[in-house]
Short mmCIF file of C-alpha atoms and ligand atoms in Angstrom, two decimals:
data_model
loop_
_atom_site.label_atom_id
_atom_site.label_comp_id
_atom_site.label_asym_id
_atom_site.label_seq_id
_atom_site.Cartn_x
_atom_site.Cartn_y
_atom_site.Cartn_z
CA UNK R 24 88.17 284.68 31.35
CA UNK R 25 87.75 285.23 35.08
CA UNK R 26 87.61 281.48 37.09
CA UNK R 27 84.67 280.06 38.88
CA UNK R 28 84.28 280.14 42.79
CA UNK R 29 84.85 276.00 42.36
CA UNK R 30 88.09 276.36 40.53
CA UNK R 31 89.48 278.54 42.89
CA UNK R 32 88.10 276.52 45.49
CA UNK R 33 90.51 273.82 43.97
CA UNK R 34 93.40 276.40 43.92
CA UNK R 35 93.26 276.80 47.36
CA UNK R 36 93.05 272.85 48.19
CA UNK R 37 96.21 272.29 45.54
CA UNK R 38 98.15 275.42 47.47
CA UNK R 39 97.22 274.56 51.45
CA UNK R 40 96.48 270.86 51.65
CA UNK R 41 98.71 268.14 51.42
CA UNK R 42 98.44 265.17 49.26
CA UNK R 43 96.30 262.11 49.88
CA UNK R 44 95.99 263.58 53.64
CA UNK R 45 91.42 264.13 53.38
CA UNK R 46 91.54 266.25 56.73
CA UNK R 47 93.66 268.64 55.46
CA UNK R 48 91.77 269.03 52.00
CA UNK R 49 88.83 269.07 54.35
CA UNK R 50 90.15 271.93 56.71
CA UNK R 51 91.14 273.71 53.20
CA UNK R 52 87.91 274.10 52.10
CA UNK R 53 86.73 275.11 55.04
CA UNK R 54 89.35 277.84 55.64
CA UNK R 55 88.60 278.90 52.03
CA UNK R 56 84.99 279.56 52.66
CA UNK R 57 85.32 281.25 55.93
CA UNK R 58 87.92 283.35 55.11
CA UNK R 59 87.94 283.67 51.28
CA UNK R 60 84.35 283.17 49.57
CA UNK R 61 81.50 281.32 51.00
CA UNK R 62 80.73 278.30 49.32
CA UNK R 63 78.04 275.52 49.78
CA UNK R 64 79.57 273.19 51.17
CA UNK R 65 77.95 271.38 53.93
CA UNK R 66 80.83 272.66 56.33
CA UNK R 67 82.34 272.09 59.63
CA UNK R 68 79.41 272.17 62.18
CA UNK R 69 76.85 269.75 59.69
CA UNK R 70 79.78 267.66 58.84
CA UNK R 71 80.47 266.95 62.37
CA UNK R 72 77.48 265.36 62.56
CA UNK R 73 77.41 264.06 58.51
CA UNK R 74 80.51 262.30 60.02
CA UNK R 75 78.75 260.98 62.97
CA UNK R 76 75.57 259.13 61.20
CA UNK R 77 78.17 257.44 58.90
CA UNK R 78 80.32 256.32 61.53
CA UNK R 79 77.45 255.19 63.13
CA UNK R 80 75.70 253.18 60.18
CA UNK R 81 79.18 251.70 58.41
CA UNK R 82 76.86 251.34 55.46
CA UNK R 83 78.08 249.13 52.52
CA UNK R 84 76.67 251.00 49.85
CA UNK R 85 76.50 254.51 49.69
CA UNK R 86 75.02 257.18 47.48
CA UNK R 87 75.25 261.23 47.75
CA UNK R 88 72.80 263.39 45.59
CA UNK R 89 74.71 266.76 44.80
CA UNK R 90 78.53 266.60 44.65
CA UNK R 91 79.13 270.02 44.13
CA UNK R 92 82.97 270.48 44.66
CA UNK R 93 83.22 266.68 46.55
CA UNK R 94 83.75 268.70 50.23
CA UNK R 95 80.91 265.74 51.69
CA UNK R 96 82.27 263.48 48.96
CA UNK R 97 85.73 263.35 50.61
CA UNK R 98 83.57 263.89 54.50
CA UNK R 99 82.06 260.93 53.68
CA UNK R 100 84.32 258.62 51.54
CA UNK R 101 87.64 259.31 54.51
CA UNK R 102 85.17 257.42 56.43
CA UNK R 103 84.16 254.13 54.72
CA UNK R 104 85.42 250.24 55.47
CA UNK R 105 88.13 249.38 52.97
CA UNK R 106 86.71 248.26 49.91
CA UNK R 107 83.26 250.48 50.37
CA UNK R 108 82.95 252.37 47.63
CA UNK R 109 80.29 255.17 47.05
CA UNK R 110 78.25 256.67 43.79
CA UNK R 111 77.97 260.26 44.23
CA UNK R 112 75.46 262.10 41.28
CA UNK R 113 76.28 265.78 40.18
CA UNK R 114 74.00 267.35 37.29
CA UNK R 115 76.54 270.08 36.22
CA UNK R 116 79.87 268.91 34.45
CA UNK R 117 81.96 272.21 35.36
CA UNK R 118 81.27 271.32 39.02
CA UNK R 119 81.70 267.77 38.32
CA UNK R 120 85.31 268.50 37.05
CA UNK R 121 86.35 270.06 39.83
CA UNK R 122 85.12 267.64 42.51
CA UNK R 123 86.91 265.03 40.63
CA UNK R 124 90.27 267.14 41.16
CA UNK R 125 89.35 267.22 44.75
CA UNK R 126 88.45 264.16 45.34
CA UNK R 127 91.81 262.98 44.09
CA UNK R 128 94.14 264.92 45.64
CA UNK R 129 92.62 263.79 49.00
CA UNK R 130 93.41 260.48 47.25
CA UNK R 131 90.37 258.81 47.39
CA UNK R 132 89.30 258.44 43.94
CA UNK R 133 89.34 254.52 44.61
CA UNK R 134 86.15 254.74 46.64
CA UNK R 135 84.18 256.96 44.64
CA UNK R 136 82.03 256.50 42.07
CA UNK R 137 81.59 260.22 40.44
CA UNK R 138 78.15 260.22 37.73
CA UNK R 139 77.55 263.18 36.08
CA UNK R 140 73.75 263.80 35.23
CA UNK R 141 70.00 264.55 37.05
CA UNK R 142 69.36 262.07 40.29
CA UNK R 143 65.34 261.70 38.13
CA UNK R 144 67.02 260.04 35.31
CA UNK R 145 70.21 257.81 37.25
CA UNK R 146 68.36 256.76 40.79
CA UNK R 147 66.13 254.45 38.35
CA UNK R 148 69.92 252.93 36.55
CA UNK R 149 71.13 252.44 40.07
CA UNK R 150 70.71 248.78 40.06
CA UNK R 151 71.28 247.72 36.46
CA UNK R 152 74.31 249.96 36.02
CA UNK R 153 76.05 249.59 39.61
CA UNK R 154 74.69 246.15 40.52
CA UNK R 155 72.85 248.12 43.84
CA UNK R 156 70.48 245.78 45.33
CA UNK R 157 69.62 248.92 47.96
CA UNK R 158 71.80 251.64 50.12
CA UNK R 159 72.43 251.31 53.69
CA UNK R 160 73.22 255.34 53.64
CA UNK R 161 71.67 258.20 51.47
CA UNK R 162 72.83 261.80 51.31
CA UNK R 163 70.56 264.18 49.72
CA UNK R 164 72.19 267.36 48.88
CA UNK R 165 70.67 268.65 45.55
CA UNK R 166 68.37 270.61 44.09
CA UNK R 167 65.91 271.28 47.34
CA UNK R 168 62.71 270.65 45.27
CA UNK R 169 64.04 267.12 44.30
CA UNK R 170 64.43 265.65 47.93
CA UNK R 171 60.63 264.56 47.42
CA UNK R 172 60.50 263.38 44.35
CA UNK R 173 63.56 261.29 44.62
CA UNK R 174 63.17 259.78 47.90
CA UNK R 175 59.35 258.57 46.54
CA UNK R 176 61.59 257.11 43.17
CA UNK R 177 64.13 255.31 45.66
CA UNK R 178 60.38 253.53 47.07
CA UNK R 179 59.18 252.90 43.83
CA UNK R 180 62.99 251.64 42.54
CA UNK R 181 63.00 248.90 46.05
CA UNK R 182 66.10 250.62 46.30
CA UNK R 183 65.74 250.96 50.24
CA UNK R 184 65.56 248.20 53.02
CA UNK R 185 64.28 248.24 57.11
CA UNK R 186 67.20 250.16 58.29
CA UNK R 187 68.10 251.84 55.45
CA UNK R 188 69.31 256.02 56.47
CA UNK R 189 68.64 259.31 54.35
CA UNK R 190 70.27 262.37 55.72
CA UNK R 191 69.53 265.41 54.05
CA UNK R 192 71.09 268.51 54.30
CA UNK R 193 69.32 272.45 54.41
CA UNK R 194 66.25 271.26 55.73
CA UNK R 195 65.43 274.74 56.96
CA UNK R 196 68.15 276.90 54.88
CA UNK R 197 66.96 277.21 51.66
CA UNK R 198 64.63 274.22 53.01
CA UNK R 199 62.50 271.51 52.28
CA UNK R 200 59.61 271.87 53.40
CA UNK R 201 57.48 268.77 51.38
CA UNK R 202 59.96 266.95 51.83
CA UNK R 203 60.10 267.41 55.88
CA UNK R 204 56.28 266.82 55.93
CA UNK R 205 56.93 263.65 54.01
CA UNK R 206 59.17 262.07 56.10
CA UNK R 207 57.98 263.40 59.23
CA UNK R 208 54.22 261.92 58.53
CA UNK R 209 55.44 259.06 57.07
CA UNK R 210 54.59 255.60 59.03
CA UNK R 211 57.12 254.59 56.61
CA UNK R 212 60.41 256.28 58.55
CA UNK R 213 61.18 257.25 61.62
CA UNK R 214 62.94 260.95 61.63
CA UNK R 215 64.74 263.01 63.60
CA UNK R 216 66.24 266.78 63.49
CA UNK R 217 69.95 267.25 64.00
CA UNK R 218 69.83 271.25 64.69
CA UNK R 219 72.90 273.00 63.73
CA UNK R 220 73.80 276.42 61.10
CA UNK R 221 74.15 277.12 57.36
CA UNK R 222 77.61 276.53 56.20
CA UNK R 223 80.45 279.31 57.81
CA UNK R 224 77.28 281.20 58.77
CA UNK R 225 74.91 281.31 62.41
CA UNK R 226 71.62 281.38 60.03
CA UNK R 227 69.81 278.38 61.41
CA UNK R 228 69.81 275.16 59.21
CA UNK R 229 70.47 271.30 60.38
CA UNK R 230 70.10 267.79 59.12
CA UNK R 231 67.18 266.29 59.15
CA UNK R 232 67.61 262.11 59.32
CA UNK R 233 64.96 259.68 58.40
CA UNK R 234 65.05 255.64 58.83
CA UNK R 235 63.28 253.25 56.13
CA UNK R 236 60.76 251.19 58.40
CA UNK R 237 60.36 249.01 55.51
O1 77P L 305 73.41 270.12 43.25
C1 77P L 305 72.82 271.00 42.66
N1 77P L 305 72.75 272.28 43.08
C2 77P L 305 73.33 272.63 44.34
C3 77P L 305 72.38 272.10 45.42
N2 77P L 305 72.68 272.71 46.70
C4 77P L 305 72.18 273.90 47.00
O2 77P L 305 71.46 274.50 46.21
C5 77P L 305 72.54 274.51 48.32
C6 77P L 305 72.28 275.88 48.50
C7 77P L 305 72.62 276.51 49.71
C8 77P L 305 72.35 277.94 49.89
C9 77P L 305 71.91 278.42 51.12
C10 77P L 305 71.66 279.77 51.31
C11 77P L 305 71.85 280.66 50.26
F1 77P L 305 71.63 281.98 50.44
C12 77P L 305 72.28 280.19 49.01
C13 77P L 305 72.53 278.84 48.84
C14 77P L 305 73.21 275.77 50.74
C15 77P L 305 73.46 274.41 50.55
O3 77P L 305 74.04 273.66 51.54
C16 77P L 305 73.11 273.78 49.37
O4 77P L 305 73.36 272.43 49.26
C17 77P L 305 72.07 270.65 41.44
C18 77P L 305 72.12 271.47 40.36
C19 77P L 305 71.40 271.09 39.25
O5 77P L 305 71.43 271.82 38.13
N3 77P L 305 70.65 269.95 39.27
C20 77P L 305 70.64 269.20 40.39
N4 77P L 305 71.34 269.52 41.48
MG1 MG L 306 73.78 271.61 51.21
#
């Protein structure tokens, strides 16, 4: 039967890339999409700045909503203090597989934490399963219409601090629009817009990045 856009995603990283070397599975998947098949990854232009707030924050502990193939997995992980490890959640197990494979051959499988299943049903395990207290550095990049109701279950979990950072990609492409009014209203955080493009396109999209006031 024919593949899936992720497994040949994982072609091209296993034929271009080099092993245990993250920029070039990074620059892989990039050439891939921009030349091969678009893909949803968050890309070059968002992870630029992905890249930025982490470097920026250092954070501890870490948690991605939405691993997809791992492209942000491996953005994100290349990044951390020795040691840092982070829990990434992915709801479908064929994608899951994949980003596994990925996330491997950039050699970083030490410092991630890969859990298959819906963010609803693991954010409120977070603590009892991983021994999280609460996450210096959130990256929501799931289903659009869970943004909300996750960010109001890390609240109710005490699973953020004063200080703590949620980025969250597609704010404008597809968009998230309760969960921009949220955040942005919110006394709660303090939020700012990181304008940028969709993923190896110029439709307009960008981060949108919101500090816990506590
Ligand atoms: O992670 C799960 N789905 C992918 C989420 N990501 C997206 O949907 C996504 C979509 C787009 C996009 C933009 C324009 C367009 F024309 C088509 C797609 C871009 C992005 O950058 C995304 O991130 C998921 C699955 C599931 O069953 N349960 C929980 N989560
Ligand atoms: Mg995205």
């Amino acid at each position: 039967t024919r593949s899936t856009r992720p497994q040949r995603m994982l072609k091209a990283v296993q034929k271009n890339a080099t092993k245990g070397n993250p920029k070039s599975v990074i620059s892989a998947i990039d050439y891939f999409c921009k030349h091969s098949e678009w893909a949803m990854n968050v890309g070059d232009e968002k992870g630029s700045i992905l890249d930025s707030v982490v470097t920026e924050v250092n954070p501890s502990t870490v948690l991605e909503l939405g691993t997809y193939c791992g492209y942000s997995t491996v953005r994100i992980a290349r990044l951390l203090s020795p040691g840092t490890k982070l829990i990434t959640l992915e709801f479908n197990p064929a994608n899951a597989a994949v980003a596994k494979q990925i996330i491997a051959y950039a050699g970083l499988q030490d410092k991630v934490i890969l859990v298959e299943g819906s963010s609803g049903d693991l954010i409120p395990q977070m603590k009892e399963r991983f021994g999280i207290t609460t996450f210096d550095f959130i990256f929501l990049d799931h289903w659009k219409d869970r943004y909300l109701p996750d960010i109001k279950l890390f609240e109710e979990c005490g699973l953020l601090r004063k200080g703590s950072v949620l980025l969250a990609d597609n704010v404008i492409c597809p968009g998230t629009p309760e969960y921009l009014e949220y955040v942005r209203k919110s006394p709660r955080y303090e939020s700012k817009y990181f304008p940028a493009h969709l993923e190896y396109t110029k439709v307009e999209d960008g981060l949108e990045k919101s500090v816990f006031l506590g």
